[in-house]
Short mmCIF file of C-alpha atoms in Angstrom, two decimals:
data_model
loop_
_atom_site.label_atom_id
_atom_site.label_comp_id
_atom_site.label_asym_id
_atom_site.label_seq_id
_atom_site.Cartn_x
_atom_site.Cartn_y
_atom_site.Cartn_z
CA UNK A 274 0.00 0.00 0.00
CA UNK A 275 2.84 2.41 0.81
CA UNK A 276 4.91 1.44 -2.22
CA UNK A 277 2.22 1.26 -4.90
CA UNK A 278 -0.87 2.95 -3.47
CA UNK A 279 -4.01 1.36 -4.90
CA UNK A 280 -2.30 0.08 -8.06
CA UNK A 281 -2.40 -3.64 -8.83
CA UNK A 282 0.73 -5.80 -8.69
CA UNK A 283 2.81 -4.55 -11.64
CA UNK A 284 3.89 -6.75 -14.52
CA UNK A 285 7.51 -6.95 -15.64
CA UNK A 286 10.05 -5.08 -13.55
CA UNK A 287 8.03 -3.33 -10.80
CA UNK A 288 9.12 0.16 -9.77
CA UNK A 289 7.54 1.52 -6.58
CA UNK A 290 6.46 5.15 -6.67
CA UNK A 291 5.58 5.21 -2.96
CA UNK A 292 2.17 6.54 -3.93
CA UNK A 293 0.66 5.59 -0.58
CA UNK A 294 3.38 7.23 1.50
CA UNK A 295 1.50 10.52 1.56
CA UNK A 296 -0.87 8.90 4.04
CA UNK A 297 1.74 7.35 6.36
CA UNK A 298 5.24 7.96 7.65
CA UNK A 299 5.82 4.90 9.85
CA UNK A 300 5.14 1.22 9.25
CA UNK A 301 5.15 -1.12 12.26
CA UNK A 302 5.52 -4.81 11.51
CA UNK A 303 4.53 -7.03 14.43
CA UNK A 304 5.49 -10.62 13.72
CA UNK A 305 5.18 -9.96 9.99
CA UNK A 306 6.42 -12.81 7.74
CA UNK A 307 8.30 -10.50 5.39
CA UNK A 308 10.10 -13.47 3.84
CA UNK A 309 7.04 -15.74 3.88
CA UNK A 310 6.25 -18.77 5.99
CA UNK A 311 6.66 -22.51 5.49
CA UNK A 312 3.32 -22.80 7.31
CA UNK A 313 1.67 -21.56 4.11
CA UNK A 314 3.03 -24.65 2.34
CA UNK A 315 1.87 -26.82 5.24
CA UNK A 316 -1.64 -25.39 4.96
CA UNK A 317 -1.60 -25.97 1.19
CA UNK A 318 -0.74 -29.63 1.75
CA UNK A 319 -2.83 -30.50 4.79
CA UNK A 320 -5.08 -27.61 5.69
CA UNK A 321 -4.97 -25.72 8.95
CA UNK A 322 -6.89 -25.02 12.11
CA UNK A 323 -8.13 -21.44 11.95
CA UNK A 324 -8.64 -19.65 15.27
CA UNK A 325 -8.82 -22.98 17.09
CA UNK A 326 -9.08 -21.15 20.42
CA UNK A 327 -12.53 -19.83 19.46
CA UNK A 328 -15.46 -22.15 18.83
CA UNK A 329 -16.91 -20.82 15.59
CA UNK A 330 -17.84 -23.87 13.49
CA UNK A 331 -17.69 -21.99 10.19
CA UNK A 332 -13.95 -21.36 10.57
CA UNK A 333 -12.87 -24.45 12.45
CA UNK A 334 -11.70 -26.40 9.41
CA UNK A 335 -9.53 -24.88 6.69
CA UNK A 336 -8.89 -27.76 4.31
CA UNK A 337 -6.25 -27.97 1.61
CA UNK A 338 -9.09 -27.43 -0.87
CA UNK A 339 -9.88 -24.14 0.87
CA UNK A 340 -6.18 -23.29 0.71
CA UNK A 341 -6.14 -24.00 -3.02
CA UNK A 342 -8.87 -21.42 -3.60
CA UNK A 343 -7.07 -18.73 -1.54
CA UNK A 344 -4.60 -16.83 -3.78
CA UNK A 345 -3.34 -14.78 -0.82
CA UNK A 346 -2.03 -17.97 0.81
CA UNK A 347 0.37 -18.47 -2.10
CA UNK A 348 1.61 -14.91 -1.58
CA UNK A 349 2.51 -16.01 1.96
CA UNK A 350 4.84 -18.75 0.69
CA UNK A 351 8.56 -18.22 1.40
CA UNK A 352 10.61 -16.51 -1.26
CA UNK A 353 12.88 -18.89 -3.18
CA UNK A 354 15.85 -17.26 -1.43
CA UNK A 355 14.31 -17.82 1.99
CA UNK A 356 12.83 -21.25 1.27
CA UNK A 357 14.55 -23.92 3.36
CA UNK A 358 13.74 -27.45 2.19
CA UNK A 359 16.15 -30.31 2.82
CA UNK A 360 16.64 -33.89 1.65
CA UNK A 361 16.94 -36.84 4.04
CA UNK A 362 20.59 -35.96 4.69
CA UNK A 363 19.69 -32.38 5.61
CA UNK A 364 21.17 -31.00 2.40
CA UNK A 365 19.32 -27.95 1.13
CA UNK A 366 17.45 -28.55 -2.11
CA UNK A 367 17.31 -25.95 -4.91
CA UNK A 368 13.54 -25.64 -5.36
CA UNK A 369 11.48 -23.07 -7.23
CA UNK A 370 8.30 -23.04 -5.17
CA UNK A 371 6.58 -20.76 -7.71
CA UNK A 372 6.96 -23.26 -10.55
CA UNK A 373 3.81 -25.44 -10.94
CA UNK A 374 6.05 -28.31 -12.13
CA UNK A 375 7.68 -28.34 -8.69
CA UNK A 376 4.30 -29.06 -7.13
CA UNK A 377 3.75 -31.94 -9.54
CA UNK A 378 7.26 -33.29 -8.98
CA UNK A 379 6.98 -33.44 -5.20
CA UNK A 380 3.35 -34.62 -5.03
CA UNK A 381 2.04 -31.31 -3.71
CA UNK A 382 -0.56 -30.71 -6.43
CA UNK A 383 -4.13 -30.78 -5.21
CA UNK A 384 -5.41 -32.57 -8.36
CA UNK A 385 -3.45 -35.66 -7.28
CA UNK A 386 -5.49 -35.78 -4.08
CA UNK A 387 -8.20 -38.51 -4.02
CA UNK A 388 -10.80 -35.94 -2.92
CA UNK A 389 -10.14 -33.48 -5.72
CA UNK A 390 -12.88 -34.79 -8.00
CA UNK A 391 -15.49 -34.75 -5.25
CA UNK A 392 -14.58 -31.30 -3.92
CA UNK A 393 -14.63 -29.50 -7.26
CA UNK A 394 -17.08 -29.54 -10.15
CA UNK A 395 -16.07 -30.68 -13.63
CA UNK A 396 -15.91 -27.08 -14.78
CA UNK A 397 -13.67 -26.17 -11.84
CA UNK A 398 -11.42 -29.15 -12.47
CA UNK A 399 -10.88 -28.06 -16.08
CA UNK A 400 -9.53 -24.65 -15.06
CA UNK A 401 -7.73 -25.77 -11.87
CA UNK A 402 -4.25 -25.96 -13.42
CA UNK A 403 -4.50 -22.66 -15.28
CA UNK A 404 -5.85 -20.96 -12.13
CA UNK A 405 -3.04 -22.44 -10.04
CA UNK A 406 -0.38 -21.32 -12.53
CA UNK A 407 -1.82 -17.80 -12.46
CA UNK A 408 -1.99 -17.77 -8.65
CA UNK A 409 1.64 -18.84 -8.31
CA UNK A 410 2.74 -16.30 -10.91
CA UNK A 411 0.88 -13.55 -9.08
CA UNK A 412 2.47 -14.63 -5.79
CA UNK A 413 5.92 -14.49 -7.36
CA UNK A 414 5.23 -10.99 -8.73
CA UNK A 415 3.97 -9.96 -5.30
CA UNK A 416 7.30 -10.97 -3.77
CA UNK A 417 9.19 -9.16 -6.53
CA UNK A 418 7.12 -6.02 -6.03
CA UNK A 419 7.95 -5.94 -2.33
CA UNK A 420 11.67 -6.27 -3.09
CA UNK A 421 11.86 -3.53 -5.69
CA UNK A 422 13.43 -0.10 -5.47
CA UNK A 423 13.24 3.10 -7.49
CA UNK A 424 16.68 4.19 -6.35
CA UNK A 425 15.32 7.15 -4.41
CA UNK A 426 15.04 7.85 -0.70
CA UNK A 427 12.24 5.93 0.99
CA UNK A 428 9.69 8.30 2.55
CA UNK A 429 8.56 5.99 5.39
CA UNK A 430 10.29 4.43 8.37
CA UNK A 431 10.09 0.69 9.06
CA UNK A 432 10.02 -0.83 12.55
CA UNK A 433 10.12 -4.58 13.16
CA UNK A 434 8.74 -6.02 16.40
CA UNK A 435 8.62 -9.73 17.09
CA UNK A 436 9.48 -12.75 19.16
CA UNK A 437 12.99 -14.16 19.33
CA UNK A 438 12.96 -17.14 21.69
CA UNK A 439 10.19 -19.57 20.68
CA UNK A 440 10.87 -22.64 18.56
CA UNK A 441 9.32 -21.77 15.21
CA UNK A 442 8.90 -24.10 12.25
CA UNK A 443 10.82 -22.52 9.39
CA UNK A 444 11.83 -25.43 7.12
CA UNK A 445 10.69 -28.70 5.58
CA UNK A 446 12.25 -32.07 4.72
CA UNK A 447 11.44 -34.13 1.62
CA UNK A 448 11.52 -37.92 2.04
CA UNK A 449 11.00 -40.49 -0.69
CA UNK A 450 8.54 -43.23 0.30
CA UNK A 451 9.41 -46.33 -1.76
CA UNK A 452 6.40 -48.25 -0.53
CA UNK A 453 3.93 -45.60 -1.65
CA UNK A 454 6.04 -44.38 -4.59
CA UNK A 455 5.43 -40.90 -3.26
CA UNK A 456 7.23 -37.90 -1.79
CA UNK A 457 6.49 -37.12 1.84
CA UNK A 458 6.91 -33.53 2.98
CA UNK A 459 7.83 -33.33 6.67
CA UNK A 460 6.93 -30.01 8.27
CA UNK A 461 5.99 -31.33 11.70
CA UNK A 462 8.88 -33.00 13.59
CA UNK A 463 8.90 -36.79 13.35
CA UNK A 464 11.53 -39.53 13.40
CA UNK A 465 12.40 -41.28 10.13
CA UNK A 466 14.84 -43.77 8.66
CA UNK A 467 17.16 -42.75 5.82
CA UNK A 468 17.53 -44.95 2.76
CA UNK A 469 20.88 -46.17 4.11
CA UNK A 470 19.15 -47.42 7.27
CA UNK A 471 20.28 -44.58 9.53
CA UNK A 472 17.62 -43.56 12.05
CA UNK A 473 16.99 -39.86 12.55
CA UNK A 474 15.33 -38.92 15.83
CA UNK A 475 12.41 -36.55 16.24
CA UNK A 476 14.67 -34.22 18.23
CA UNK A 477 17.16 -34.05 15.33
CA UNK A 478 14.35 -33.29 12.90
CA UNK A 479 12.92 -30.62 15.19
CA UNK A 480 16.31 -28.92 15.38
CA UNK A 481 16.52 -28.82 11.58
CA UNK A 482 12.95 -27.65 11.05
CA UNK A 483 12.93 -24.97 13.74
CA UNK A 484 14.42 -21.55 14.19
CA UNK A 485 13.94 -18.80 16.73
CA UNK A 486 10.86 -16.64 16.47
CA UNK A 487 7.44 -16.13 18.04
CA UNK A 488 6.19 -19.68 17.51
CA UNK A 489 4.54 -18.78 14.19
CA UNK A 490 6.84 -16.36 12.38
CA UNK A 491 10.59 -16.84 12.50
CA UNK A 492 12.90 -13.97 13.32
CA UNK A 493 14.67 -14.59 10.00
CA UNK A 494 11.45 -14.05 8.08
CA UNK A 495 10.57 -10.93 10.07
CA UNK A 496 13.87 -9.22 9.26
CA UNK A 497 14.05 -10.78 5.76
CA UNK A 498 17.36 -12.42 6.58
CA UNK A 499 17.72 -14.06 3.14
CA UNK A 500 18.27 -10.62 1.57
CA UNK A 501 21.66 -8.98 2.22
CA UNK A 502 21.20 -5.85 4.32
CA UNK A 503 22.68 -3.62 1.61
CA UNK A 504 20.01 -4.84 -0.81
CA UNK A 505 17.20 -4.79 1.75
CA UNK A 506 17.99 -1.19 2.66
CA UNK A 507 17.05 -0.21 -0.89
CA UNK A 508 13.39 -1.15 -0.33
CA UNK A 509 12.87 -1.80 3.41
CA UNK A 510 15.49 -0.14 5.59
CA UNK A 511 14.80 -1.01 9.22
CA UNK A 512 14.86 2.12 11.35
CA UNK A 513 14.38 0.31 14.64
CA UNK A 514 12.36 -2.27 16.48
CA UNK A 515 12.09 -4.55 19.45
CA UNK A 516 12.42 -8.27 20.06
CA UNK A 517 10.71 -9.98 22.99
CA UNK A 518 10.28 -13.53 24.23
CA UNK A 519 6.61 -13.60 23.27
CA UNK A 520 4.08 -15.67 21.32
CA UNK A 521 2.87 -14.45 17.94
CA UNK A 522 -0.75 -13.94 19.00
CA UNK A 523 0.27 -12.07 22.14
CA UNK A 524 2.68 -9.54 20.65
CA UNK A 525 0.11 -6.74 20.67
CA UNK A 526 -0.90 -7.60 24.24
CA UNK A 527 2.63 -7.41 25.63
CA UNK A 528 2.89 -4.31 27.84
CA UNK A 529 6.55 -3.68 26.99
CA UNK A 530 5.76 -3.80 23.28
CA UNK A 531 2.77 -1.49 23.77
CA UNK A 532 4.95 1.06 25.55
CA UNK A 533 7.55 0.81 22.77
CA UNK A 534 4.86 1.40 20.14
CA UNK A 535 3.41 4.40 22.00
CA UNK A 536 6.90 5.91 22.26
CA UNK A 537 7.58 5.44 18.55
CA UNK A 538 4.20 6.88 17.61
CA UNK A 539 4.94 10.04 19.61
CA UNK A 540 8.18 10.63 17.74
CA UNK A 541 8.04 13.12 14.88
#
């Protein structure tokens, strides 16, 4: 909104004009996944529990079919630079998460799901792949638009506020299942056996999958760690911020954070 105002996501090489900056001079990011979240991939593969602490039946179950029809969820995927997916030996894999072929290759595509034909009409099934390709392309352009610069001074100040001590899922592991002839994507810690017979404990997997953060958003995503600071300063220079040992959903309730926010708001 600050960079492009009410303009749509630009095609080609996006150049921000900071059209919305006339209405704001500070942007506070509380637990914001600036570099995306692996939890978006997890929701795309297995759904999610939405607001599970409140009993509202209509939003209790967010299935992978719901995820498929939510273009904004794809915009929440990690950038390719920040995407951390490993093989069974914990070697990072070079994956383009915005390429539809990647989803086919690793058995992520929703049309391979047994329930696909019952969840969507014939007409919807016919356009599913073209819709998905468009949604991924739009998500990629969204990421590019956020990381673009016009080479001029940025007229707003950025402040990042988040958690820095909670174990936060930030990665995934791909395992080949010979018995099912299928790729398994591990995003929740679990023990497994490598193809050479080596057993990997749940604790080892948890260490590889997790990073420090607020339990939902990692600190690395908040500060966009995958982008060198010199490059990041061209589009999102961080003026200041605050890191607390706090849960994601309680950041705005934390009294220390509230006082910090009030102090920053008072500054000219």
